[in-house]
Amino acid sequence: MIPLNQNLQRLFNIAQKPSKMGIGLMSGTSLDGLDIALCKFTGNGLSTHFELVQFITIPYPADFKLEVQQVFARRNADLEKVTLLNAYIGTYHAELILAALGQWKINTQDVDFIASHGQTIYHAPQRLHQHKNSPNATLQIGDGDHIAVKTGILTISDFRQKHIAAGGEGAPLALYGDVLLGNKTGENRVLLNIGGIANLTWLPGEGNFDHVLCTDIGPGNTLIDAACRKYFNKPYDEDSVIAYSGNVHADLLTALLAHLFFKEKAPKTTGPELFNLDMVAEAQQQSGTGQINNEDLVCTLSAFTATSIAGFIKENISGNHIKIFTSGGGARNPFVIGELKKLLPEADIDDSSSLGINPDAKEAILFALLGNEALCGEPIRIGINPAVLMGKFSFPV
Ligand SMILES: Nc1ncnc2c1ncn2[C@@H]1O[C@H](COP(=O)(O)OP(=O)(O)OP(=O)(O)O)[C@@H](O)[C@H]1O
Ligand SMILES: CC(=O)N[C@H]1[C@@H]2OC[C@@H](O2)[C@@H](O)[C@@H]1O[C@H](C)C(=O)O
């Protein structure tokens, strides 16, 4: 008999374990840092139980952000830089994982797998690139082999490609985690993540997965952050101090909301490739608001985030007693959340901690969960969404 390759044997052993320790990694479009969630899983699919054992966000140093920004969401990027960053981000993320495990006093041998999102550097659904003969496409870098070899831990990465191969746009993958962890028959729930881009999952209480909707909505923090960087030399509008010192310009807000993306049917995805300061400048030109002061601009962009989210919910989601559970860094933006509450007075808005999900850790938990599914799950059919198991395996040896 031909002996089983050691890697496959190890994979088989991990998949068979009744409970698994997995690390989920998320490095989002805000480029603020690496989210590392150490989770314990038992079961899979709708029987998944998870516990968040440890969580940390390790902020990225300014020079690293600058390096990534040189290629991030840019149509013309230096190919050598992309290539170098692909390897560098893999090894850098591995170093950050080892540092976190050291801090938590946890041995690498006690971790069964790492599930790594990588760093999105370009997201190009067909609606954006508009090349008839090219499919939806997206690119995450920070290669999984580097993480596996440097940490000695089985690594699963590059989750989005399978989603695209099976007919999706590669996002939002939150769908799968939100259904498995956030669904409750009898309760109309919206799980709203306000990261760089805002997305939501609508989980109607009737419990019929055919009616679940998961989609990007538009900008979350990305425009607010970009304006803060450009005009205030700050990474973001901490506690909405700038937004509260300005006023909303109704004409600019109307021009921003007139963007064609908002008229496209959900599910749909987007990114800073579309929602960037060029798009804002165009709306300012159209509305004759090019001269507004910087505080008013940040205030209007914050209102834009809240109004586009509320508008989407009003148009696409119906039901009584809707509970909205927020997560992502934008859940800590009081201006945005305050506007949302004003615009959606009927909804009950709270952050996802009331579901037992740390709002800052939610996306990193999602990838850990997708890793668990890749190891021992089965494809789940949720409406028209691809029913696939995602992720590529990298072995340490
Ligand atoms: N106290 C705060 N006040 C206002 N905004 C905040 C605060 N804390 C965090 N944020 C916002 O949250 C952002 C980080 O959000 P998050 O970490 O969810 O983004 P991400 O994971 O990169 O996004 P994405 O989900 O799009 O990939 C910051 O850049 C900032 O805009
Ligand atoms: C291509 C990409 O990286 N998309 C991210 C981004 O950040 C938020 C939104 O846009 C979402 O669609 C997605 O991430 C989350 C984790 C998702 O796939 O659900």
Coordinates of C-alpha atoms and ligand atoms in Angstrom, one line a residue:
M1 CA 0.0 0.0 0.0
I2 CA 1.3 3.5 -0.8
P3 CA 1.8 5.4 2.4
L4 CA -0.3 8.6 2.9
N5 CA 1.6 11.8 2.4
Q6 CA 2.4 13.1 5.9
N7 CA 0.8 16.4 5.1
L8 CA -2.4 14.8 4.1
Q9 CA -2.3 12.5 7.2
R10 CA -1.9 15.6 9.4
L11 CA -4.7 17.4 7.6
F12 CA -6.9 14.4 8.1
N13 CA -6.1 14.2 11.8
I14 CA -6.9 17.9 12.3
A15 CA -10.1 17.6 10.4
Q16 CA -11.2 14.7 12.6
K17 CA -10.6 16.5 15.9
P18 CA -13.8 17.1 17.7
S19 CA -12.6 20.6 18.7
K20 CA -10.1 22.7 17.0
M21 CA -8.2 25.9 17.8
G22 CA -8.0 28.2 14.8
I23 CA -6.6 31.7 14.2
G24 CA -8.5 34.0 11.9
L25 CA -6.7 36.9 10.4
M26 CA -8.2 40.0 8.8
S27 CA -6.4 42.9 7.3
G28 CA -9.1 45.1 5.9
T29 CA -9.5 48.0 3.5
S30 CA -8.9 50.6 6.3
L31 CA -5.2 49.4 6.6
D32 CA -5.3 50.1 10.3
G33 CA -3.7 46.8 11.4
L34 CA -3.9 43.1 11.6
D35 CA -6.9 41.6 13.5
I36 CA -6.0 38.2 15.0
A37 CA -8.7 36.1 16.6
L38 CA -7.9 32.8 18.3
C39 CA -11.0 30.7 18.3
K40 CA -12.1 27.3 19.6
F41 CA -14.5 25.5 17.4
T42 CA -16.6 22.5 17.9
G43 CA -18.8 21.2 15.1
N44 CA -19.4 22.7 11.8
G45 CA -22.1 24.2 9.6
L46 CA -25.3 25.1 11.5
S47 CA -24.0 23.1 14.5
T48 CA -20.9 25.3 14.9
H49 CA -20.0 26.4 18.4
F50 CA -17.2 28.9 18.8
E51 CA -15.5 30.6 21.6
L52 CA -13.3 33.7 21.1
V53 CA -10.3 32.7 23.2
Q54 CA -8.1 35.7 22.5
F55 CA -8.3 38.7 20.2
I56 CA -5.9 41.5 19.3
T57 CA -5.5 44.1 16.6
I58 CA -1.8 44.9 16.0
P59 CA -1.6 48.3 14.5
Y60 CA 0.4 48.7 11.3
P61 CA 3.4 51.0 11.5
A62 CA 3.2 54.1 9.2
D63 CA 5.9 52.9 6.8
F64 CA 4.1 49.6 6.2
K65 CA 0.9 51.5 5.5
L66 CA 2.7 53.7 3.0
E67 CA 4.2 50.7 1.2
V68 CA 0.8 49.1 0.8
Q69 CA -0.9 52.4 -0.2
Q70 CA 1.4 52.5 -3.1
V71 CA -0.3 49.6 -4.7
F72 CA -3.7 49.6 -2.9
A73 CA -6.7 50.1 -5.2
R74 CA -4.5 51.6 -7.9
R75 CA -4.9 50.6 -11.5
N76 CA -1.3 51.4 -12.2
A77 CA 0.9 49.8 -9.6
D78 CA 4.6 48.8 -9.7
L79 CA 4.5 45.0 -10.4
E80 CA 7.8 44.5 -8.6
K81 CA 6.3 46.1 -5.4
V82 CA 3.2 43.9 -5.6
T83 CA 5.5 40.8 -5.9
L84 CA 7.7 41.8 -3.0
L85 CA 4.7 42.7 -0.9
N86 CA 3.0 39.3 -1.5
A87 CA 5.9 37.5 0.2
Y88 CA 6.6 40.3 2.7
I89 CA 3.0 40.5 4.0
G90 CA 3.0 36.7 4.4
T91 CA 6.1 36.7 6.6
Y92 CA 5.1 39.9 8.4
H93 CA 1.7 38.5 9.3
A94 CA 3.4 35.3 10.5
E95 CA 5.7 37.4 12.8
L96 CA 2.6 39.2 14.2
I97 CA 0.9 35.9 14.9
L98 CA 4.0 34.5 16.7
A99 CA 4.2 37.8 18.7
A100 CA 0.5 37.5 19.7
L101 CA 0.8 33.8 20.6
G102 CA 3.9 34.7 22.7
Q103 CA 1.9 37.4 24.5
W104 CA -0.9 35.0 25.2
K105 CA 1.6 32.3 26.3
I106 CA 0.1 29.8 23.8
N107 CA 2.3 27.3 21.9
T108 CA 2.2 27.0 18.1
Q109 CA 1.6 23.3 18.6
D110 CA -1.7 24.0 20.3
V111 CA -3.1 25.9 17.3
D112 CA -4.6 23.6 14.6
F113 CA -4.9 26.1 11.8
I114 CA -4.6 29.6 10.6
A115 CA -7.2 31.1 8.3
S116 CA -5.8 34.1 6.6
H117 CA -7.7 36.7 4.5
G118 CA -4.5 38.5 3.3
Q119 CA -4.6 42.1 2.1
T120 CA -6.9 43.0 -0.6
I121 CA -5.0 45.2 -3.0
Y122 CA -7.6 45.3 -5.8
H123 CA -11.2 44.3 -6.1
A124 CA -12.6 44.2 -9.6
P125 CA -16.1 42.8 -10.0
Q126 CA -17.2 43.0 -13.6
R127 CA -19.5 46.0 -12.7
L128 CA -16.3 47.9 -12.1
H129 CA -13.8 46.7 -14.7
Q130 CA -16.5 46.4 -17.4
H131 CA -14.4 44.1 -19.6
K132 CA -17.0 41.9 -21.2
N133 CA -14.8 38.8 -21.6
S134 CA -13.2 39.0 -18.2
P135 CA -14.8 37.5 -15.1
N136 CA -15.2 39.1 -11.7
A137 CA -11.8 39.4 -10.1
T138 CA -10.2 40.2 -6.8
L139 CA -6.6 40.1 -5.5
Q140 CA -5.5 39.4 -1.9
I141 CA -1.8 39.2 -1.2
G142 CA 0.3 37.9 1.7
D143 CA 1.0 34.4 0.6
G144 CA -0.2 31.5 2.9
D145 CA 2.9 29.3 2.3
H146 CA 5.0 32.0 4.0
I147 CA 2.7 32.0 7.0
A148 CA 2.7 28.2 7.2
V149 CA 6.4 27.8 7.0
K150 CA 7.3 30.6 9.4
T151 CA 4.7 29.6 12.1
G152 CA 4.8 25.9 11.6
I153 CA 1.0 25.9 11.5
L154 CA -1.3 24.6 8.8
T155 CA -2.6 27.7 6.9
I156 CA -5.7 28.2 4.8
S157 CA -5.8 31.3 2.7
D158 CA -7.0 33.0 -0.4
F159 CA -10.7 32.4 0.3
R160 CA -12.2 34.7 -2.2
Q161 CA -11.1 33.0 -5.5
K162 CA -13.4 29.9 -5.1
H163 CA -16.4 32.2 -4.5
I164 CA -15.6 33.9 -7.8
A165 CA -14.9 30.6 -9.6
A166 CA -18.4 29.5 -8.5
G167 CA -20.1 32.6 -9.8
G168 CA -19.8 35.1 -7.0
E169 CA -18.0 38.4 -6.8
G170 CA -15.6 37.1 -4.1
A171 CA -17.4 39.1 -1.4
P172 CA -19.0 39.6 1.0
L173 CA -18.1 36.3 2.6
A174 CA -19.7 37.5 5.8
L175 CA -22.8 35.7 4.5
Y176 CA -21.5 32.3 5.6
G177 CA -20.5 33.3 9.1
D178 CA -23.5 35.5 9.7
V179 CA -25.9 32.7 8.8
L180 CA -24.0 30.2 10.9
L181 CA -23.5 32.4 13.9
G182 CA -26.2 35.1 13.7
N183 CA -29.3 33.5 12.4
K184 CA -32.3 33.1 14.8
T185 CA -35.7 31.9 13.8
G186 CA -38.3 34.3 15.0
E187 CA -36.1 37.4 14.9
N188 CA -35.6 39.7 12.0
R189 CA -31.9 40.5 12.1
V190 CA -29.5 42.7 10.1
L191 CA -25.8 42.2 10.8
L192 CA -24.2 45.4 9.6
N193 CA -20.4 45.7 9.4
I194 CA -19.1 49.2 9.0
G195 CA -15.4 48.7 7.9
G196 CA -13.8 50.6 5.1
I197 CA -16.8 49.5 3.1
A198 CA -20.1 48.8 4.7
N199 CA -21.9 45.5 4.2
L200 CA -24.8 43.7 5.7
T201 CA -26.5 40.4 6.0
W202 CA -30.3 40.3 6.2
L203 CA -31.5 37.3 8.2
P204 CA -35.3 37.3 8.1
G205 CA -36.8 35.6 11.2
E206 CA -38.9 33.2 9.0
G207 CA -35.7 31.1 8.8
N208 CA -35.8 30.6 5.0
F209 CA -32.2 30.8 3.7
D210 CA -33.6 31.6 0.2
H211 CA -34.5 35.1 1.5
V212 CA -31.2 35.8 3.2
L213 CA -29.4 38.8 1.5
C214 CA -25.7 39.7 2.0
T215 CA -24.2 42.6 0.1
D216 CA -21.9 45.5 0.2
I217 CA -23.8 48.8 0.6
G218 CA -21.2 51.5 -0.2
P219 CA -18.7 53.4 1.8
G220 CA -18.2 52.7 5.5
N221 CA -15.2 54.6 6.8
T222 CA -13.1 54.7 3.6
L223 CA -14.0 58.2 2.5
I224 CA -14.1 59.6 6.0
D225 CA -10.6 58.2 6.6
A226 CA -9.3 59.4 3.3
A227 CA -10.5 63.0 4.0
C228 CA -9.0 62.9 7.5
R229 CA -5.7 61.8 6.1
K230 CA -5.6 64.4 3.4
Y231 CA -7.0 67.5 5.2
F232 CA -6.2 66.8 8.9
N233 CA -3.2 64.5 8.7
K234 CA -5.1 62.1 10.9
P235 CA -5.8 58.4 10.2
Y236 CA -9.5 58.7 11.1
D237 CA -12.1 60.9 12.8
E238 CA -11.7 59.6 16.3
D239 CA -15.0 59.8 18.2
S240 CA -16.4 62.0 15.3
V241 CA -14.8 65.1 16.7
I242 CA -14.3 66.6 13.2
A243 CA -17.8 65.6 12.0
Y244 CA -19.4 67.2 15.0
S245 CA -17.5 70.4 14.3
G246 CA -19.0 70.7 10.8
N247 CA -22.3 70.7 9.0
V248 CA -23.9 68.5 6.4
H249 CA -24.0 70.0 2.9
A250 CA -27.3 68.8 1.6
D251 CA -26.4 69.5 -2.1
L252 CA -23.2 67.5 -1.8
L253 CA -24.9 64.7 0.0
T254 CA -27.5 64.5 -2.7
A255 CA -24.8 64.4 -5.4
L256 CA -22.9 61.6 -3.6
L257 CA -26.1 59.6 -3.1
A258 CA -26.8 59.9 -6.9
H259 CA -23.9 57.6 -7.7
L260 CA -25.0 54.8 -10.0
F261 CA -23.7 52.1 -7.7
F262 CA -26.6 52.7 -5.4
K263 CA -29.1 52.0 -8.2
E264 CA -27.5 48.6 -8.9
K265 CA -29.4 45.6 -7.7
A266 CA -28.0 43.7 -4.6
P267 CA -26.1 41.6 -4.0
K268 CA -23.2 43.7 -5.2
T269 CA -19.6 44.5 -4.1
T270 CA -17.4 47.5 -4.1
G271 CA -14.2 49.0 -2.7
P272 CA -12.0 52.1 -2.6
E273 CA -11.4 51.5 -6.3
L274 CA -14.8 53.2 -6.7
F275 CA -15.4 55.1 -3.4
N276 CA -12.4 57.4 -3.2
L277 CA -11.6 61.1 -3.1
D278 CA -11.8 61.4 -6.9
M279 CA -15.4 60.3 -6.7
V280 CA -16.0 62.9 -4.0
A281 CA -14.4 65.6 -6.1
E282 CA -16.7 64.7 -9.0
A283 CA -19.7 65.0 -6.7
Q284 CA -18.4 68.4 -5.4
Q285 CA -18.0 69.6 -8.9
Q286 CA -21.5 68.5 -9.9
S287 CA -23.1 70.1 -6.8
G288 CA -21.0 73.3 -6.9
T289 CA -19.7 72.5 -3.4
G290 CA -15.9 72.5 -4.2
Q291 CA -15.3 75.3 -1.7
I292 CA -16.8 73.9 1.5
N293 CA -14.5 73.8 4.5
N294 CA -12.8 70.5 5.5
E295 CA -14.9 70.0 8.6
D296 CA -18.1 70.2 6.6
L297 CA -16.6 67.8 4.1
V298 CA -15.9 65.2 6.8
C299 CA -19.3 65.8 8.3
T300 CA -21.0 65.3 4.9
L301 CA -19.0 62.1 4.2
S302 CA -20.0 60.7 7.6
A303 CA -23.7 61.5 6.8
F304 CA -23.2 59.9 3.4
T305 CA -22.2 56.6 5.1
A306 CA -25.2 56.7 7.4
T307 CA -27.7 57.8 4.8
S308 CA -26.6 55.3 2.2
I309 CA -26.9 52.5 4.7
A310 CA -30.3 53.6 6.0
G311 CA -31.5 54.1 2.4
F312 CA -30.5 50.6 1.5
I313 CA -32.2 49.1 4.5
K314 CA -35.5 51.1 3.9
E315 CA -35.6 50.0 0.2
N316 CA -34.6 46.4 0.5
I317 CA -35.6 45.1 3.9
S318 CA -39.1 44.8 5.2
G319 CA -40.4 43.3 8.4
N320 CA -41.4 44.2 11.9
H321 CA -39.1 44.7 14.8
I322 CA -35.8 44.7 12.9
K323 CA -32.8 44.4 15.1
I324 CA -29.6 45.7 13.6
F325 CA -26.3 44.5 15.1
T326 CA -23.3 46.6 14.2
S327 CA -19.7 45.7 13.9
G328 CA -16.4 47.0 12.4
G329 CA -14.6 50.2 13.4
G330 CA -17.5 52.3 12.1
A331 CA -19.6 51.0 15.0
R332 CA -17.4 53.2 17.1
N333 CA -18.1 56.3 15.1
P334 CA -20.8 58.1 17.2
F335 CA -21.8 60.5 14.4
V336 CA -22.5 57.7 11.9
I337 CA -24.4 55.6 14.5
G338 CA -26.3 58.6 15.7
E339 CA -27.4 59.5 12.2
L340 CA -28.4 55.8 11.5
K341 CA -30.6 55.9 14.6
K342 CA -32.3 59.1 13.5
L343 CA -32.9 57.7 10.0
L344 CA -34.1 54.3 11.2
P345 CA -36.2 55.2 14.3
E346 CA -38.1 51.9 14.1
A347 CA -35.1 49.7 14.2
D348 CA -33.4 48.5 17.3
I349 CA -29.7 49.2 16.8
D350 CA -27.0 47.7 19.0
D351 CA -23.5 46.4 18.5
S352 CA -22.8 42.7 17.8
S353 CA -21.6 42.1 21.4
S354 CA -25.2 41.5 22.3
L355 CA -25.0 38.4 20.0
G356 CA -21.9 37.3 21.8
I357 CA -19.7 38.5 18.9
N358 CA -17.0 41.0 19.7
P359 CA -17.7 43.8 17.1
D360 CA -14.0 44.5 16.4
A361 CA -13.2 40.8 16.0
K362 CA -16.2 39.8 13.9
E363 CA -14.4 39.6 10.5
A364 CA -11.4 37.8 11.9
I365 CA -13.7 35.3 13.5
L366 CA -15.4 34.9 10.1
F367 CA -12.2 33.8 8.5
A368 CA -11.4 31.4 11.4
L369 CA -14.9 30.0 10.8
L370 CA -14.4 29.6 7.1
G371 CA -11.1 27.8 7.9
N372 CA -13.1 25.4 10.1
E373 CA -15.6 24.9 7.3
A374 CA -12.7 24.2 4.8
L375 CA -11.5 21.5 7.2
C376 CA -14.6 19.7 8.2
G377 CA -17.7 21.5 6.7
E378 CA -20.0 20.9 3.8
P379 CA -21.1 23.4 1.2
I380 CA -24.2 25.3 2.3
R381 CA -26.8 26.5 -0.1
I382 CA -28.0 30.0 0.8
G383 CA -30.2 31.4 -1.9
I384 CA -28.3 32.2 -5.1
N385 CA -24.9 32.4 -3.4
P386 CA -22.2 30.0 -4.3
A387 CA -22.4 26.8 -2.2
V388 CA -18.7 26.1 -1.9
L389 CA -16.0 25.5 0.7
M390 CA -13.3 28.1 0.3
G391 CA -9.6 28.4 1.0
K392 CA -6.3 26.9 -0.1
F393 CA -4.2 24.8 2.1
S394 CA -0.5 25.5 2.8
F395 CA 1.6 23.0 4.8
P396 CA 4.5 24.0 7.0
V397 CA 6.8 21.3 5.5
Ligands
LIG1 N1 -13.4 55.8 18.0 C1 -13.6 55.8 16.7 N2 -14.2 56.9 16.2 C2 -14.5 57.0 14.8 N3 -14.1 56.0 14.0 C3 -13.5 54.9 14.4 C4 -13.2 54.8 15.8 N4 -12.5 53.6 15.9 C5 -12.4 53.0 14.7 N5 -13.0 53.9 13.8 C6 -13.1 53.7 12.3 O1 -12.9 52.3 12.0 C7 -11.9 52.1 11.0 C8 -11.3 50.7 11.1 O2 -12.4 49.8 10.9 P1 -12.2 48.3 10.6 O3 -11.0 47.8 11.4 O4 -13.5 47.6 10.8 O5 -11.8 48.3 9.1 P2 -11.4 47.2 8.1 O6 -11.4 45.9 8.7 O7 -10.1 47.6 7.5 O8 -12.5 47.3 7.0 P3 -13.2 46.3 5.9 O9 -14.3 45.6 6.7 O10 -13.7 47.3 4.9 O11 -12.1 45.5 5.4 C9 -10.9 53.2 11.3 O12 -10.1 53.5 10.1 C10 -11.9 54.4 11.6 O13 -12.4 54.9 10.4
LIG2 C1 -12.6 42.4 -1.6 C2 -12.7 42.7 -0.2 O1 -11.7 42.6 0.5 N1 -13.8 43.1 0.3 C3 -14.0 43.3 1.7 C4 -14.2 44.8 2.0 O2 -14.4 45.1 3.3 C5 -15.8 45.1 3.6 C6 -16.4 44.7 2.3 O3 -15.4 45.2 1.4 C7 -16.5 43.2 2.2 O4 -17.2 42.9 1.0 C8 -15.2 42.5 2.2 O5 -14.8 41.9 3.4 C9 -15.6 41.2 4.3 C10 -14.8 40.5 5.4 C11 -16.5 40.1 3.6 O6 -16.1 39.5 2.6 O7 -17.6 39.8 4.1

